mmCIF file of C-alpha atoms and ligand atoms in Angstrom:
data_model
loop_
_atom_site.group_PDB
_atom_site.id
_atom_site.type_symbol
_atom_site.label_atom_id
_atom_site.label_comp_id
_atom_site.label_asym_id
_atom_site.label_seq_id
_atom_site.Cartn_x
_atom_site.Cartn_y
_atom_site.Cartn_z
ATOM 1 C CA MET A 1 14.286 -16.168 36.206
ATOM 2 C CA LEU A 2 10.844 -16.967 35.194
ATOM 3 C CA ILE A 3 9.306 -20.540 35.588
ATOM 4 C CA THR A 4 8.119 -21.534 32.146
ATOM 5 C CA LYS A 5 5.045 -23.825 32.095
ATOM 6 C CA VAL A 6 4.495 -26.069 29.150
ATOM 7 C CA ALA A 7 0.892 -27.312 28.453
ATOM 8 C CA LYS A 8 -0.551 -29.330 25.564
ATOM 9 C CA ALA A 9 -3.555 -27.940 23.581
ATOM 10 C CA SER A 10 -5.797 -30.150 21.470
ATOM 11 C CA GLY A 11 -7.360 -27.594 19.190
ATOM 12 C CA ASP A 12 -10.811 -28.580 20.498
ATOM 13 C CA PRO A 13 -12.174 -25.301 22.109
ATOM 14 C CA ALA A 14 -14.112 -27.137 24.847
ATOM 15 C CA ALA A 15 -11.162 -29.163 25.943
ATOM 16 C CA ASP A 16 -8.697 -26.077 25.732
ATOM 17 C CA ARG A 17 -10.978 -23.720 27.573
ATOM 18 C CA GLU A 18 -9.060 -23.738 30.934
ATOM 19 C CA LEU A 19 -5.706 -23.439 29.186
ATOM 20 C CA MET A 20 -6.946 -20.465 27.025
ATOM 21 C CA LYS A 21 -8.266 -18.676 30.131
ATOM 22 C CA GLU A 22 -4.754 -19.070 31.812
ATOM 23 C CA ALA A 23 -2.990 -17.997 28.585
ATOM 24 C CA SER A 24 -5.173 -14.933 27.893
ATOM 25 C CA GLY A 25 -4.684 -14.021 31.560
ATOM 26 C CA ILE A 26 -1.032 -13.950 31.011
ATOM 27 C CA ILE A 27 -1.288 -11.800 27.848
ATOM 28 C CA ARG A 28 -3.649 -9.332 29.465
ATOM 29 C CA ASN A 29 -1.114 -8.930 32.263
ATOM 30 C CA GLY A 30 1.613 -8.095 29.851
ATOM 31 C CA GLY A 31 3.211 -11.508 29.853
ATOM 32 C CA LEU A 32 4.449 -13.944 27.033
ATOM 33 C CA VAL A 33 3.167 -17.182 25.610
ATOM 34 C CA ALA A 34 4.647 -19.286 22.829
ATOM 35 C CA ILE A 35 2.044 -20.570 20.552
ATOM 36 C CA PRO A 36 1.694 -22.936 17.550
ATOM 37 C CA THR A 37 0.586 -21.488 14.257
ATOM 38 C CA GLU A 38 0.424 -23.278 10.838
ATOM 39 C CA THR A 39 3.792 -21.905 9.689
ATOM 40 C CA VAL A 40 6.043 -21.877 12.819
ATOM 41 C CA TYR A 41 5.671 -21.340 16.487
ATOM 42 C CA GLY A 42 5.144 -17.637 17.540
ATOM 43 C CA LEU A 43 6.195 -15.733 20.656
ATOM 44 C CA ALA A 44 3.113 -14.061 21.630
ATOM 45 C CA GLY A 45 2.373 -10.846 23.491
ATOM 46 C CA ASP A 46 -0.404 -8.043 23.588
ATOM 47 C CA ALA A 47 0.096 -6.040 20.316
ATOM 48 C CA LEU A 48 -1.497 -3.024 21.818
ATOM 49 C CA ASN A 49 0.571 -2.911 24.934
ATOM 50 C CA PRO A 50 4.029 -1.280 24.365
ATOM 51 C CA ASP A 51 5.636 -3.023 27.403
ATOM 52 C CA SER A 52 4.656 -6.445 25.937
ATOM 53 C CA ALA A 53 6.547 -5.453 22.854
ATOM 54 C CA LYS A 54 9.557 -4.493 24.829
ATOM 55 C CA ARG A 55 9.461 -7.881 26.693
ATOM 56 C CA ILE A 56 9.110 -9.691 23.368
ATOM 57 C CA TYR A 57 12.290 -8.087 21.985
ATOM 58 C CA ALA A 58 14.118 -8.947 25.242
ATOM 59 C CA ALA A 59 12.967 -12.559 25.481
ATOM 60 C CA LYS A 60 13.875 -13.014 21.810
ATOM 61 C CA GLY A 61 17.216 -11.163 21.964
ATOM 62 C CA ARG A 62 16.153 -9.097 18.842
ATOM 63 C CA PRO A 63 16.984 -5.525 17.974
ATOM 64 C CA SER A 64 13.800 -3.301 18.777
ATOM 65 C CA ASP A 65 13.990 -1.697 15.157
ATOM 66 C CA ASN A 66 12.733 -5.104 13.794
ATOM 67 C CA PRO A 67 9.021 -4.908 13.704
ATOM 68 C CA LEU A 68 6.544 -7.580 15.010
ATOM 69 C CA ILE A 69 3.580 -9.297 12.992
ATOM 70 C CA VAL A 70 0.169 -8.466 14.510
ATOM 71 C CA HIS A 71 -2.133 -11.546 14.529
ATOM 72 C CA ILE A 72 -5.784 -11.258 14.377
ATOM 73 C CA ALA A 73 -8.688 -13.900 14.320
ATOM 74 C CA ARG A 74 -11.390 -12.038 12.399
ATOM 75 C CA ILE A 75 -11.166 -10.186 9.170
ATOM 76 C CA GLU A 76 -13.351 -7.360 10.638
ATOM 77 C CA ASP A 77 -10.411 -6.498 13.085
ATOM 78 C CA LEU A 78 -8.048 -5.655 10.275
ATOM 79 C CA ASP A 79 -9.593 -2.102 9.961
ATOM 80 C CA LYS A 80 -9.117 -1.555 13.685
ATOM 81 C CA ILE A 81 -5.319 -1.590 13.398
ATOM 82 C CA ALA A 82 -4.818 -0.580 9.612
ATOM 83 C CA ARG A 83 -6.059 2.403 7.657
ATOM 84 C CA ASP A 84 -6.266 3.371 3.951
ATOM 85 C CA VAL A 85 -6.450 -0.476 3.366
ATOM 86 C CA PRO A 86 -6.547 -0.835 -0.483
ATOM 87 C CA GLU A 87 -9.178 -2.900 -2.265
ATOM 88 C CA GLU A 88 -6.475 -5.518 -3.358
ATOM 89 C CA ALA A 89 -5.796 -6.244 0.334
ATOM 90 C CA TYR A 90 -9.299 -7.255 0.867
ATOM 91 C CA LYS A 91 -9.184 -9.389 -2.122
ATOM 92 C CA LEU A 92 -6.057 -11.133 -0.873
ATOM 93 C CA ALA A 93 -7.733 -11.501 2.602
ATOM 94 C CA GLU A 94 -10.816 -13.048 1.100
ATOM 95 C CA ARG A 95 -8.729 -15.569 -0.962
ATOM 96 C CA PHE A 96 -5.908 -16.511 1.662
ATOM 97 C CA TRP A 97 -7.180 -15.740 5.189
ATOM 98 C CA PRO A 98 -7.136 -17.358 7.421
ATOM 99 C CA GLY A 99 -3.729 -18.662 6.260
ATOM 100 C CA PRO A 100 0.074 -18.085 5.833
ATOM 101 C CA LEU A 101 -0.113 -14.687 4.330
ATOM 102 C CA THR A 102 1.016 -11.435 6.035
ATOM 103 C CA MET A 103 0.129 -7.943 4.699
ATOM 104 C CA VAL A 104 1.967 -4.716 5.470
ATOM 105 C CA LEU A 105 -0.432 -1.769 5.677
ATOM 106 C CA ASN A 106 -0.479 1.824 7.181
ATOM 107 C CA LYS A 107 -1.146 1.433 10.802
ATOM 108 C CA ARG A 108 -3.623 3.187 13.142
ATOM 109 C CA ASP A 109 -2.638 4.976 16.272
ATOM 110 C CA THR A 110 -4.027 2.157 18.322
ATOM 111 C CA VAL A 111 -0.820 0.163 17.494
ATOM 112 C CA PRO A 112 2.045 1.393 19.488
ATOM 113 C CA LYS A 113 5.407 2.137 17.706
ATOM 114 C CA GLU A 114 7.082 -0.415 19.982
ATOM 115 C CA THR A 115 5.147 -3.147 18.262
ATOM 116 C CA THR A 116 6.084 -1.870 14.592
ATOM 117 C CA GLY A 117 9.674 -1.205 15.492
ATOM 118 C CA GLY A 118 9.008 2.605 15.011
ATOM 119 C CA LEU A 119 7.409 2.251 11.578
ATOM 120 C CA ASP A 120 4.124 3.893 10.519
ATOM 121 C CA THR A 121 3.072 0.637 8.922
ATOM 122 C CA VAL A 122 1.803 -2.490 10.558
ATOM 123 C CA ALA A 123 2.267 -6.235 9.305
ATOM 124 C CA VAL A 124 -1.066 -8.201 9.838
ATOM 125 C CA ARG A 125 -1.684 -11.897 9.645
ATOM 126 C CA TYR A 126 -4.691 -13.959 10.352
ATOM 127 C CA PRO A 127 -3.498 -17.644 11.028
ATOM 128 C CA VAL A 128 -5.597 -20.649 10.234
ATOM 129 C CA ASN A 129 -4.298 -22.861 13.072
ATOM 130 C CA SER A 130 -7.239 -23.447 15.385
ATOM 131 C CA ILE A 131 -5.148 -23.297 18.550
ATOM 132 C CA ALA A 132 -3.656 -19.962 17.518
ATOM 133 C CA ARG A 133 -7.152 -18.626 16.604
ATOM 134 C CA GLU A 134 -8.730 -19.616 19.998
ATOM 135 C CA PHE A 135 -5.842 -17.979 21.740
ATOM 136 C CA ILE A 136 -5.956 -14.785 19.882
ATOM 137 C CA SER A 137 -9.702 -14.427 20.415
ATOM 138 C CA ALA A 138 -9.343 -15.104 24.003
ATOM 139 C CA SER A 139 -6.627 -12.647 24.511
ATOM 140 C CA GLY A 140 -8.318 -9.662 23.148
ATOM 141 C CA GLY A 141 -7.896 -10.099 19.458
ATOM 142 C CA PHE A 142 -4.503 -8.405 18.717
ATOM 143 C CA ILE A 143 -1.366 -10.530 19.354
ATOM 144 C CA ALA A 144 2.157 -9.466 18.445
ATOM 145 C CA ALA A 145 4.105 -12.626 17.635
ATOM 146 C CA PRO A 146 7.528 -12.935 15.854
ATOM 147 C CA SER A 147 8.768 -16.477 15.226
ATOM 148 C CA ALA A 148 9.442 -18.043 18.628
ATOM 149 C CA ASN A 149 13.208 -18.730 18.111
ATOM 150 C CA ARG A 150 15.968 -16.857 19.820
ATOM 151 C CA SER A 151 17.173 -14.172 17.282
ATOM 152 C CA GLY A 152 19.617 -15.849 14.827
ATOM 153 C CA ARG A 153 18.462 -19.414 15.407
ATOM 154 C CA PRO A 154 16.286 -21.497 13.026
ATOM 155 C CA SER A 155 12.533 -20.906 13.565
ATOM 156 C CA CYS A 156 10.613 -23.433 15.903
ATOM 157 C CA THR A 157 8.439 -26.123 14.328
ATOM 158 C CA THR A 158 7.791 -27.952 17.584
ATOM 159 C CA ALA A 159 7.111 -27.102 21.347
ATOM 160 C CA GLU A 160 10.526 -28.692 21.965
ATOM 161 C CA HIS A 161 12.224 -26.210 19.919
ATOM 162 C CA CYS A 162 10.457 -23.371 21.934
ATOM 163 C CA ILE A 163 11.575 -24.933 25.211
ATOM 164 C CA ARG A 164 15.182 -24.957 24.013
ATOM 165 C CA ASP A 165 15.131 -21.329 23.043
ATOM 166 C CA LEU A 166 12.606 -19.888 25.602
ATOM 167 C CA ASP A 167 12.771 -21.699 28.806
ATOM 168 C CA GLY A 168 12.844 -19.192 31.750
ATOM 169 C CA ARG A 169 11.882 -16.277 29.321
ATOM 170 C CA VAL A 170 8.212 -16.832 28.718
ATOM 171 C CA GLU A 171 5.438 -17.665 31.148
ATOM 172 C CA LEU A 172 3.775 -20.396 29.058
ATOM 173 C CA ILE A 173 4.623 -22.642 25.957
ATOM 174 C CA ILE A 174 1.539 -24.039 24.355
ATOM 175 C CA ASP A 175 2.335 -27.399 22.815
ATOM 176 C CA GLY A 176 0.210 -27.875 19.648
ATOM 177 C CA GLY A 177 2.444 -30.597 18.257
ATOM 178 C CA GLU A 178 4.449 -30.133 14.969
ATOM 179 C CA VAL A 179 3.475 -27.266 12.794
ATOM 180 C CA GLY A 180 2.122 -28.025 9.305
ATOM 181 C CA ILE A 181 4.006 -25.839 6.948
ATOM 182 C CA GLY A 182 7.366 -25.244 8.675
ATOM 183 C CA LEU A 183 8.290 -21.936 6.773
ATOM 184 C CA GLU A 184 7.175 -18.460 7.976
ATOM 185 C CA SER A 185 4.269 -16.672 6.243
ATOM 186 C CA THR A 186 4.546 -14.870 2.991
ATOM 187 C CA ILE A 187 4.814 -11.163 3.532
ATOM 188 C CA VAL A 188 3.480 -8.722 0.915
ATOM 189 C CA ASP A 189 3.842 -4.951 1.214
ATOM 190 C CA MET A 190 0.316 -3.508 0.342
ATOM 191 C CA THR A 191 1.416 0.160 0.946
ATOM 192 C CA VAL A 192 3.067 0.325 -2.490
ATOM 193 C CA LYS A 193 1.661 -0.154 -6.063
ATOM 194 C CA PRO A 194 1.990 -2.639 -7.395
ATOM 195 C CA PRO A 195 2.223 -4.708 -4.096
ATOM 196 C CA CYS A 196 5.744 -6.054 -3.311
ATOM 197 C CA ILE A 197 6.697 -9.424 -1.912
ATOM 198 C CA LEU A 198 8.967 -8.844 1.046
ATOM 199 C CA ARG A 199 9.302 -12.495 2.181
ATOM 200 C CA GLN A 200 8.675 -15.761 0.146
ATOM 201 C CA GLY A 201 6.425 -18.327 1.720
ATOM 202 C CA TYR A 202 3.867 -20.957 1.269
ATOM 203 C CA ILE A 203 1.570 -18.565 -0.621
ATOM 204 C CA ASN A 204 3.836 -18.106 -3.683
ATOM 205 C CA GLU A 205 4.132 -15.587 -6.349
ATOM 206 C CA ASP A 206 1.710 -17.440 -8.829
ATOM 207 C CA MET A 207 -0.967 -17.694 -6.208
ATOM 208 C CA LEU A 208 -0.684 -13.941 -5.373
ATOM 209 C CA ARG A 209 -0.613 -13.139 -9.089
ATOM 210 C CA GLU A 210 -3.824 -14.809 -9.638
ATOM 211 C CA VAL A 211 -5.537 -12.219 -7.423
ATOM 212 C CA LEU A 212 -3.246 -9.214 -7.893
ATOM 213 C CA GLY A 213 -2.065 -9.342 -11.435
ATOM 214 C CA ASP A 214 1.161 -7.413 -11.190
ATOM 215 C CA ILE A 215 3.560 -8.256 -8.334
ATOM 216 C CA LEU A 216 6.875 -6.476 -7.827
ATOM 217 C CA TYR A 217 9.847 -8.298 -5.985
ATOM 218 C CA GLU A 218 12.117 -6.830 -3.406
ATOM 219 C CA THR A 219 15.725 -7.411 -4.791
ATOM 220 C CA LYS A 220 18.444 -8.509 -2.624
ATOM 221 C CA GLU A 221 20.145 -5.207 -2.872
ATOM 222 C CA GLY A 222 17.187 -3.538 -1.409
ATOM 223 C CA THR A 223 14.400 -1.616 -3.100
ATOM 224 C CA LYS A 224 14.660 1.284 -5.665
ATOM 225 C CA ASP A 225 17.727 3.569 -5.179
ATOM 226 C CA ASN A 226 19.243 1.082 -2.856
ATOM 227 C CA GLU A 227 17.126 1.814 0.097
ATOM 228 C CA PRO A 228 17.406 -0.590 2.927
ATOM 229 C CA PRO A 229 15.191 -3.739 2.734
ATOM 230 C CA LYS A 230 11.593 -2.837 3.507
ATOM 231 C CA ALA A 231 11.217 -5.837 5.961
ATOM 232 C CA PRO A 232 13.778 -4.824 8.429
ATOM 233 C CA GLY A 233 14.178 -8.328 9.598
ATOM 234 C CA MET A 234 15.563 -9.323 6.286
ATOM 235 C CA LYS A 235 18.763 -7.359 6.873
ATOM 236 C CA TYR A 236 19.854 -9.639 9.712
ATOM 237 C CA ARG A 237 21.558 -12.878 9.266
ATOM 238 C CA HIS A 238 18.943 -15.485 10.063
ATOM 239 C CA TYR A 239 18.364 -19.215 10.840
ATOM 240 C CA ALA A 240 22.021 -19.608 11.240
ATOM 241 C CA PRO A 241 23.202 -23.097 12.255
ATOM 242 C CA ALA A 242 26.339 -23.266 14.520
ATOM 243 C CA GLY A 243 28.273 -24.994 11.696
ATOM 244 C CA LYS A 244 29.327 -23.494 8.441
ATOM 245 C CA LEU A 245 26.700 -24.260 5.805
ATOM 246 C CA ALA A 246 27.143 -24.265 2.087
ATOM 247 C CA ILE A 247 24.659 -25.014 -0.685
ATOM 248 C CA VAL A 248 25.745 -27.019 -3.623
ATOM 249 C CA HIS A 249 23.907 -26.356 -6.805
ATOM 250 C CA GLY A 250 23.779 -28.618 -10.012
ATOM 251 C CA SER A 251 22.690 -31.801 -11.483
ATOM 252 C CA PRO A 252 22.171 -34.756 -8.981
ATOM 253 C CA ASP A 253 25.403 -36.473 -10.060
ATOM 254 C CA ASP A 254 27.549 -33.247 -9.985
ATOM 255 C CA THR A 255 26.101 -32.327 -6.649
ATOM 256 C CA VAL A 256 26.875 -35.775 -5.160
ATOM 257 C CA ARG A 257 30.416 -35.705 -6.541
ATOM 258 C CA CYS A 258 31.102 -32.227 -5.412
ATOM 259 C CA ILE A 259 29.676 -32.722 -1.906
ATOM 260 C CA ASN A 260 31.653 -36.053 -1.347
ATOM 261 C CA ARG A 261 34.781 -34.289 -2.352
ATOM 262 C CA LEU A 262 34.194 -31.415 0.048
ATOM 263 C CA VAL A 263 33.237 -33.806 2.836
ATOM 264 C CA GLU A 264 36.440 -35.729 2.232
ATOM 265 C CA LYS A 265 38.627 -32.746 2.451
ATOM 266 C CA ARG A 266 36.891 -31.636 5.857
ATOM 267 C CA ASN A 267 36.924 -35.171 7.310
ATOM 268 C CA ALA A 268 40.773 -35.068 6.604
ATOM 269 C CA GLU A 269 41.154 -31.835 8.421
ATOM 270 C CA GLY A 270 39.440 -33.453 11.472
ATOM 271 C CA TYR A 271 35.976 -31.687 11.256
ATOM 272 C CA LYS A 272 32.556 -33.074 11.889
ATOM 273 C CA THR A 273 30.832 -33.090 8.429
ATOM 274 C CA ALA A 274 27.050 -33.260 7.641
ATOM 275 C CA VAL A 275 25.027 -33.461 4.554
ATOM 276 C CA ILE A 276 21.401 -32.342 3.939
ATOM 277 C CA ALA A 277 20.128 -34.655 1.114
ATOM 278 C CA SER A 278 17.056 -35.480 -0.772
ATOM 279 C CA ASP A 279 15.722 -39.070 -0.145
ATOM 280 C CA GLU A 280 16.844 -39.938 -3.674
ATOM 281 C CA ASN A 281 20.425 -39.133 -3.050
ATOM 282 C CA ALA A 282 20.837 -39.764 0.755
ATOM 283 C CA GLY A 283 22.522 -43.048 0.298
ATOM 284 C CA ARG A 284 25.173 -41.696 -1.831
ATOM 285 C CA TYR A 285 27.277 -39.720 0.878
ATOM 286 C CA GLU A 286 29.122 -42.486 2.672
ATOM 287 C CA GLY A 287 31.953 -40.432 3.965
ATOM 288 C CA ALA A 288 29.948 -37.743 5.723
ATOM 289 C CA GLY A 289 29.681 -37.902 9.565
ATOM 290 C CA ILE A 290 25.899 -37.599 9.356
ATOM 291 C CA VAL A 291 23.367 -37.453 6.516
ATOM 292 C CA LYS A 292 20.023 -35.887 7.020
ATOM 293 C CA ASP A 293 17.526 -37.157 4.568
ATOM 294 C CA ILE A 294 15.084 -34.171 4.204
ATOM 295 C CA GLY A 295 12.448 -35.926 2.087
ATOM 296 C CA SER A 296 11.785 -36.854 -1.454
ATOM 297 C CA SER A 297 12.553 -34.140 -4.092
ATOM 298 C CA GLU A 298 9.157 -34.757 -5.224
ATOM 299 C CA ASP A 299 7.594 -33.891 -1.811
ATOM 300 C CA GLU A 300 8.392 -30.240 -1.457
ATOM 301 C CA ASP A 301 5.880 -29.755 1.502
ATOM 302 C CA MET A 302 7.921 -32.323 3.394
ATOM 303 C CA ILE A 303 11.253 -30.585 2.578
ATOM 304 C CA ALA A 304 9.710 -27.215 3.739
ATOM 305 C CA HIS A 305 8.327 -28.914 6.877
ATOM 306 C CA ARG A 306 11.615 -30.551 7.882
ATOM 307 C CA LEU A 307 14.049 -27.763 7.012
ATOM 308 C CA PHE A 308 14.375 -25.918 10.332
ATOM 309 C CA ALA A 309 14.222 -29.147 12.391
ATOM 310 C CA VAL A 310 17.080 -30.496 10.319
ATOM 311 C CA LEU A 311 19.118 -27.434 10.961
ATOM 312 C CA ARG A 312 18.541 -27.656 14.681
ATOM 313 C CA GLU A 313 19.284 -31.416 14.680
ATOM 314 C CA LEU A 314 22.748 -30.785 13.044
ATOM 315 C CA ASP A 315 23.482 -28.073 15.759
ATOM 316 C CA ASP A 316 22.720 -30.636 18.409
ATOM 317 C CA TRP A 317 24.882 -33.195 16.702
ATOM 318 C CA GLY A 318 27.708 -30.644 16.576
ATOM 319 C CA ALA A 319 28.079 -30.415 12.782
ATOM 320 C CA GLU A 320 31.032 -28.098 11.930
ATOM 321 C CA TYR A 321 30.726 -28.220 8.082
ATOM 322 C CA ILE A 322 27.228 -28.656 6.569
ATOM 323 C CA TYR A 323 26.689 -29.237 2.756
ATOM 324 C CA SER A 324 23.123 -29.045 1.523
ATOM 325 C CA GLU A 325 21.681 -30.080 -1.910
ATOM 326 C CA SER A 326 19.523 -27.358 -3.606
ATOM 327 C CA PHE A 327 15.821 -27.858 -3.598
ATOM 328 C CA ASP A 328 14.560 -25.675 -6.420
ATOM 329 C CA THR A 329 11.168 -27.285 -6.402
ATOM 330 C CA PRO A 330 8.277 -25.788 -8.435
ATOM 331 C CA ARG A 331 5.848 -24.392 -5.736
ATOM 332 C CA LEU A 332 7.863 -23.859 -2.653
ATOM 333 C CA GLY A 333 11.421 -23.832 -4.081
ATOM 334 C CA ARG A 334 11.910 -20.030 -3.768
ATOM 335 C CA ALA A 335 10.783 -19.979 -0.185
ATOM 336 C CA ILE A 336 12.900 -23.117 0.781
ATOM 337 C CA MET A 337 15.990 -21.695 -0.993
ATOM 338 C CA ASP A 338 15.487 -18.261 0.518
ATOM 339 C CA ARG A 339 15.760 -19.959 4.055
ATOM 340 C CA LEU A 340 18.603 -22.096 3.176
ATOM 341 C CA LEU A 341 20.628 -19.213 1.517
ATOM 342 C CA ARG A 342 20.068 -17.039 4.576
ATOM 343 C CA ALA A 343 21.255 -19.869 6.853
ATOM 344 C CA SER A 344 24.273 -20.230 4.694
ATOM 345 C CA ALA A 345 25.051 -16.417 4.410
ATOM 346 C CA ASN A 346 24.511 -16.879 0.579
ATOM 347 C CA THR A 347 27.328 -19.518 0.204
ATOM 348 C CA VAL A 348 26.670 -21.465 -3.042
ATOM 349 C CA ILE A 349 29.069 -23.667 -4.665
ATOM 350 C CA GLU A 350 28.348 -24.740 -8.351
ATOM 351 C CA GLY A 351 28.471 -28.565 -8.262
ATOM 352 C CA ASP A 352 30.079 -28.819 -11.767
ATOM 353 C CA ILE A 353 33.482 -27.376 -10.781
ATOM 354 C CA LEU A 354 34.797 -30.750 -10.462
ATOM 355 C CA ARG A 355 33.437 -32.193 -13.742
ATOM 356 C CA GLU A 356 36.567 -31.323 -15.872
ATOM 357 C CA GLU A 357 38.944 -32.502 -13.184
ATOM 358 C CA MET A 358 37.140 -35.940 -12.886
ATOM 359 C CA LYS A 359 37.542 -36.706 -16.644
HETATM 360 O O1 TXA B 1 4.630 -17.145 9.924
HETATM 361 C C1 TXA B 1 4.924 -16.114 10.489
HETATM 362 O O2 TXA B 1 4.754 -15.003 9.882
HETATM 363 C C2 TXA B 1 5.459 -16.140 11.855
HETATM 364 C C3 TXA B 1 4.309 -16.752 12.738
HETATM 365 C C4 TXA B 1 4.605 -16.707 14.205
HETATM 366 O O3 TXA B 1 3.177 -16.007 12.510
HETATM 367 N N1 TXA B 1 5.961 -14.918 12.238
HETATM 368 C C5 TXA B 1 7.131 -14.481 11.884
HETATM 369 O O4 TXA B 1 7.503 -13.289 12.447
HETATM 370 O O5 TXA B 1 7.907 -14.975 11.020
HETATM 371 P P1 TXA B 1 8.971 -12.658 12.546
HETATM 372 O O6 TXA B 1 9.017 -11.544 13.302
HETATM 373 O O7 TXA B 1 10.030 -13.764 12.680
HETATM 374 O O8 TXA B 1 9.202 -12.147 11.048
HETATM 375 C C6 TXA B 1 8.492 -10.988 10.667
HETATM 376 C C7 TXA B 1 9.140 -10.252 9.440
HETATM 377 C C8 TXA B 1 10.305 -9.482 9.864
HETATM 378 O O9 TXA B 1 11.365 -9.689 8.803
HETATM 379 C C9 TXA B 1 9.994 -8.169 9.895
HETATM 380 O O10 TXA B 1 10.986 -7.167 9.810
HETATM 381 C C10 TXA B 1 8.892 -7.973 8.997
HETATM 382 O O11 TXA B 1 8.169 -9.163 9.091
HETATM 383 N N2 TXA B 1 7.877 -7.063 9.201
HETATM 384 C C11 TXA B 1 7.116 -6.892 10.279
HETATM 385 N N3 TXA B 1 6.371 -5.683 10.414
HETATM 386 C C12 TXA B 1 6.722 -5.126 9.259
HETATM 387 C C13 TXA B 1 6.471 -3.800 8.581
HETATM 388 N N4 TXA B 1 5.459 -3.069 9.181
HETATM 389 N N5 TXA B 1 7.119 -3.479 7.431
HETATM 390 C C14 TXA B 1 7.811 -4.350 6.883
HETATM 391 N N6 TXA B 1 8.262 -5.593 7.329
HETATM 392 C C15 TXA B 1 7.785 -5.897 8.431
HETATM 393 MG MG1 MG B 2 11.595 -14.917 12.384
#
């Protein structure tokens, strides 16, 4: 088993120089390093080395047909790994890079098929986090990095989460503190016209539409003619907490009433119950074994930022039944609910089912 070193980075290039030298040496030798980004922590290896890709899949416990995102640290490097890049992609890059946007493009032969899970396309992202950028530049400019969680676990938003999932599986974990956003990047397929959103994220539909005009969504059933999902990762159950998670949808009063009833039932059966609640409602779930206040419903950035950590905390606590409120907030609601729905395997309960009964 590998000995994993954990080292703090400051984001100041001068102070981090030695650490970056060490980290880039590991990457150039085909090793793995967990790194902070502005979205979630990544599990980084050399994107141009097929053996590094294989090691990433093994460390993560991920099926090797699920492609990796290639991270760059200069817009000029886009053309070195992608070809036939459409004008719209440059427009998006100009507007949102560096930042939490990933674009799927036709790949060049320099990118091995191991990195792209056998596909002829490559997903490219230019993160804004300064530690990530220093690291990518120092390591040759092309870094494959899926989210650092073990396959099926919630993504990592702190170095401690990475230690939990990757101790003994990577050479180094760079601790850059808590990530800012907390949800993975938005993914847009630029190989189709009009471009298609494959994964919701911080860069939302409205922001993309301002640049692109027409955006097509991928439906849950798959794309046209019921093809499989274009982002292969979306077919796997994701972010699964160990307990059974259900999302309750409805007005605040209906939601609270419904969750309290469900909690009461599961408590009586002897289960450990948990609730994920907005700050406004958190005090209304007295019977639950634990209540996680995820933040004010007015503060959607906080909800996004806390979501994965809350799911992990509930695992650690041993929650067996978890009931979550819905967070259909204006800007990030789609991305937040996408992650919650996946974590719950699409288990949604309408909160008003008890309304008649309560009259
Ligand atoms: O914010 C992020 O994007 C983070 C940080 C570390 O940058 N990375 C991340 O990677 O979320 P990962 O591997 O957990 O998710 C990447 C998703 C998967 O669903 C994968 O199937 C999809 O992107 N993907 C990668 N390459 C693709 C391609 N060529 N075509 C379609 N989907 C692709
Ligand atoms: Mg992931």
